[in-house]
XYZ file of C-alpha atoms in Angstrom:
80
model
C 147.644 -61.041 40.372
C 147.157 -64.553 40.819
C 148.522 -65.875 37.306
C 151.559 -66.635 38.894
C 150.056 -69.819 40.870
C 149.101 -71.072 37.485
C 151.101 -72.714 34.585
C 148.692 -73.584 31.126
C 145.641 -73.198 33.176
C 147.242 -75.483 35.773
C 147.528 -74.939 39.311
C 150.696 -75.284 40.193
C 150.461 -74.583 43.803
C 148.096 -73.262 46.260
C 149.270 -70.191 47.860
C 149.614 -69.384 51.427
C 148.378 -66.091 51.911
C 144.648 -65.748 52.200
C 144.374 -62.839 49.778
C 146.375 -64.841 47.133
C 144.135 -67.756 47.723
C 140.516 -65.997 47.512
C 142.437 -64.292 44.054
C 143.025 -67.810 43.278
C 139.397 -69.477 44.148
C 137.889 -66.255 42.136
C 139.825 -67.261 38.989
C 138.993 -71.546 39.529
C 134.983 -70.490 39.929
C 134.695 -68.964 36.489
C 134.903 -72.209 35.553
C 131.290 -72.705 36.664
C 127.862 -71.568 35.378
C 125.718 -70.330 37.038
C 122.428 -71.474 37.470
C 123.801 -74.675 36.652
C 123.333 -77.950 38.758
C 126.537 -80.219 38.713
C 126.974 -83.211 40.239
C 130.233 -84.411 42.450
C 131.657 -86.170 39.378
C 131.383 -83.346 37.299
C 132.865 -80.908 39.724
C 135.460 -83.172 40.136
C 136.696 -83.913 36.434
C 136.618 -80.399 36.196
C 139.036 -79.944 39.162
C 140.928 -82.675 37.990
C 141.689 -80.918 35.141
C 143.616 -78.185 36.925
C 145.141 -79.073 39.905
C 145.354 -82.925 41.081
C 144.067 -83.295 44.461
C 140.398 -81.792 42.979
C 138.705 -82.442 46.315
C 140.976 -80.188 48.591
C 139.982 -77.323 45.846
C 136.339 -77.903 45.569
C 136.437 -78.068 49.647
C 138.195 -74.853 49.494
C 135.482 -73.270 47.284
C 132.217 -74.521 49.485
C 134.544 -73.112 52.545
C 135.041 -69.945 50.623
C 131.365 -69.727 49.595
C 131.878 -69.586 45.937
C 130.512 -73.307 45.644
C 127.203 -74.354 47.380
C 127.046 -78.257 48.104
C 123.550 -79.807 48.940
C 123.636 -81.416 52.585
C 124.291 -85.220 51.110
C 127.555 -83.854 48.786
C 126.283 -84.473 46.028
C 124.754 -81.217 43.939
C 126.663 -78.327 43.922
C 126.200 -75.185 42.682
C 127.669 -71.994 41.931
C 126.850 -69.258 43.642
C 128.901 -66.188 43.505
């Protein structure tokens, strides 16, 4: 459903309906471990890697609650 916002494991755009967007998130959280502590640099390299401005995506998954973030930004965690 959502493959069609990405090109080579690339973002190419983020959609505009919600339900395309959470389809979206879903896929980009995979990307994460669980149980895993990573730290703002490595959530953003990872980002990076698919879609260039990394912080409006990793906002988008704390505000989705896919991502935790500790209360000084700088631990994250998956957690769905």
């Amino acid at each position: 459903m959502c493959e069609r916002f990405f090109k080579e494991n690339a973002l190419i755009t983020i959609p505009k309906k919600q339900k395309d967007k959470e389809a979206v998130f879903e896929r980009i959280i995979t990307l994460f471990e669980f149980n895993r502590i990573y730290n703002e640099k490595e959530i953003n390299e990872m980002l990076g890697e698919i879609y260039p401005d990394y912080a409006l995506i990793r906002r988008y998954l704390v505000d989705s609650n896919l991502l935790q973030r500790d209360n000084y930004g700088e631990k994250y965690q998956r957690i769905k």
